[in-house]
């Protein structure tokens, strides 16, 4: 039977989960996969943590050179996160011809091209299933399951922290700050939550996933990004009255005009398949030209789900001799000639506060008409108040037209404030 040795760089949440899966399933993989996978080395400064997991003292090291040069190590698992020192460690492993399995979306999104170049030089494998959507096998699906298709659309809820926060805001009518604090206490959000709540984490993942889906490099700077920090509870309530649920969506489209990639909060209809993806769960919805619609759902984070994705890559690397790299020219920037759509089309939910006077709505409607924006629904809230909230939903229109119209509406004397603009995806 083939024997394969692995090293785990970092025994944090994901590293520990990965170790446990490999330790507890060793015999199962021998039987089902025909390969004997053993953990030969771990890089961990906290020796006690490693010992507590049952790792032999001789296999624990705080020296990366020692770990990588270990002749028993064939595959290096990087679960440190962030760019450095993870990048140097991964490059060192690839330079020495060892295959790498990583869960590091930031590193992979920003430096995939460099890592791949190093991997190609030594014919090493480079696997990253755990970098996107945790335990949900979206990368393998795109590479090995959907390759018969031209993919037109990839829409997902790919950040668990924000989905947890928005779900609780919706269910309990609570404000963003209150739920964030609770999420931090419960471990669903980091002490510094900005990577999640500002949409960076989802943007890293969308850059990787849309590159794979559309067979061309979609660099991070092409992904439009907006987080959930400005979401107000009353908009979730008004959206609910209109039949919508609010989600942080990652949207990738490949159409005649080019590629469109964006991460932002969006209302979706309550009967949309993604509307029932709640709490910290993730889901990705794909549309292929042959298969039509498919959807994958599961846990996007956590020790065992992410460990599951890592171990599946380890098994793949251990049982495949051929190494697959990107299907496109993998540079830092987009390939010449690839167009990206920035003035995308959507429907819009808009809330503004106006003085309750005759003629205000006519002025607002006049501005929308000037920008060719047609209104589907309009609700005026409150009675006998000086200032009243007005909520409207537009037909599908262009992003830039809406932004320009809102600037003009905000400047009207009778409009107190333009409070919210949320895209509505159908
Ligand atoms: N913070 C991420 C999330 C973890 O909330 O989805 C996985 O990237």
PDB file of N, CA and C and ligand atoms in Angstrom, residues 105 159-161 196 201 205 300-301, ligand 1:
ATOM      1  N   UNK A 105      -7.439  31.562   2.045  1.00  0.00           N
ATOM      2  CA  UNK A 105      -8.071  32.266   0.919  1.00  0.00           C
ATOM      3  C   UNK A 105      -7.384  33.579   0.581  1.00  0.00           C
ATOM      4  N   UNK A 159     -19.953  33.573   3.272  1.00  0.00           N
ATOM      5  CA  UNK A 159     -19.345  33.999   4.532  1.00  0.00           C
ATOM      6  C   UNK A 159     -20.318  33.698   5.669  1.00  0.00           C
ATOM      7  N   UNK A 160     -19.888  32.835   6.569  1.00  0.00           N
ATOM      8  CA  UNK A 160     -20.768  32.376   7.635  1.00  0.00           C
ATOM      9  C   UNK A 160     -21.030  33.431   8.696  1.00  0.00           C
ATOM     10  N   UNK A 161     -20.014  34.239   9.006  1.00  0.00           N
ATOM     11  CA  UNK A 161     -20.167  35.248  10.057  1.00  0.00           C
ATOM     12  C   UNK A 161     -21.279  36.231   9.706  1.00  0.00           C
ATOM     13  N   UNK A 196     -14.576  39.861   7.729  1.00  0.00           N
ATOM     14  CA  UNK A 196     -15.881  39.263   7.430  1.00  0.00           C
ATOM     15  C   UNK A 196     -16.940  40.329   7.131  1.00  0.00           C
ATOM     16  N   UNK A 201     -13.469  38.791   3.121  1.00  0.00           N
ATOM     17  CA  UNK A 201     -13.389  37.335   3.085  1.00  0.00           C
ATOM     18  C   UNK A 201     -14.190  36.785   1.893  1.00  0.00           C
ATOM     19  N   UNK A 205     -12.843  34.883  -1.722  1.00  0.00           N
ATOM     20  CA  UNK A 205     -13.400  33.608  -2.201  1.00  0.00           C
ATOM     21  C   UNK A 205     -14.013  33.779  -3.587  1.00  0.00           C
ATOM     22  N   UNK A 300     -19.417  26.452   6.127  1.00  0.00           N
ATOM     23  CA  UNK A 300     -18.320  27.154   5.459  1.00  0.00           C
ATOM     24  C   UNK A 300     -17.113  27.379   6.335  1.00  0.00           C
ATOM     25  N   UNK A 301     -17.177  26.939   7.564  1.00  0.00           N
ATOM     26  CA  UNK A 301     -16.056  27.150   8.490  1.00  0.00           C
ATOM     27  C   UNK A 301     -16.133  26.106   9.596  1.00  0.00           C
TER      28      UNK A 301
HETATM   29  N1  LIG B   1     -14.772  33.871   8.614  1.00  0.00           N
HETATM   30  C1  LIG B   1     -15.141  32.981   7.560  1.00  0.00           C
HETATM   31  C2  LIG B   1     -16.658  32.904   7.500  1.00  0.00           C
HETATM   32  C3  LIG B   1     -14.538  31.638   7.798  1.00  0.00           C
HETATM   33  O1  LIG B   1     -17.318  33.501   8.339  1.00  0.00           O
HETATM   34  O2  LIG B   1     -17.190  32.297   6.599  1.00  0.00           O
HETATM   35  C4  LIG B   1     -14.234  30.898   6.551  1.00  0.00           C
HETATM   36  O3  LIG B   1     -13.576  31.699   5.612  1.00  0.00           O
END
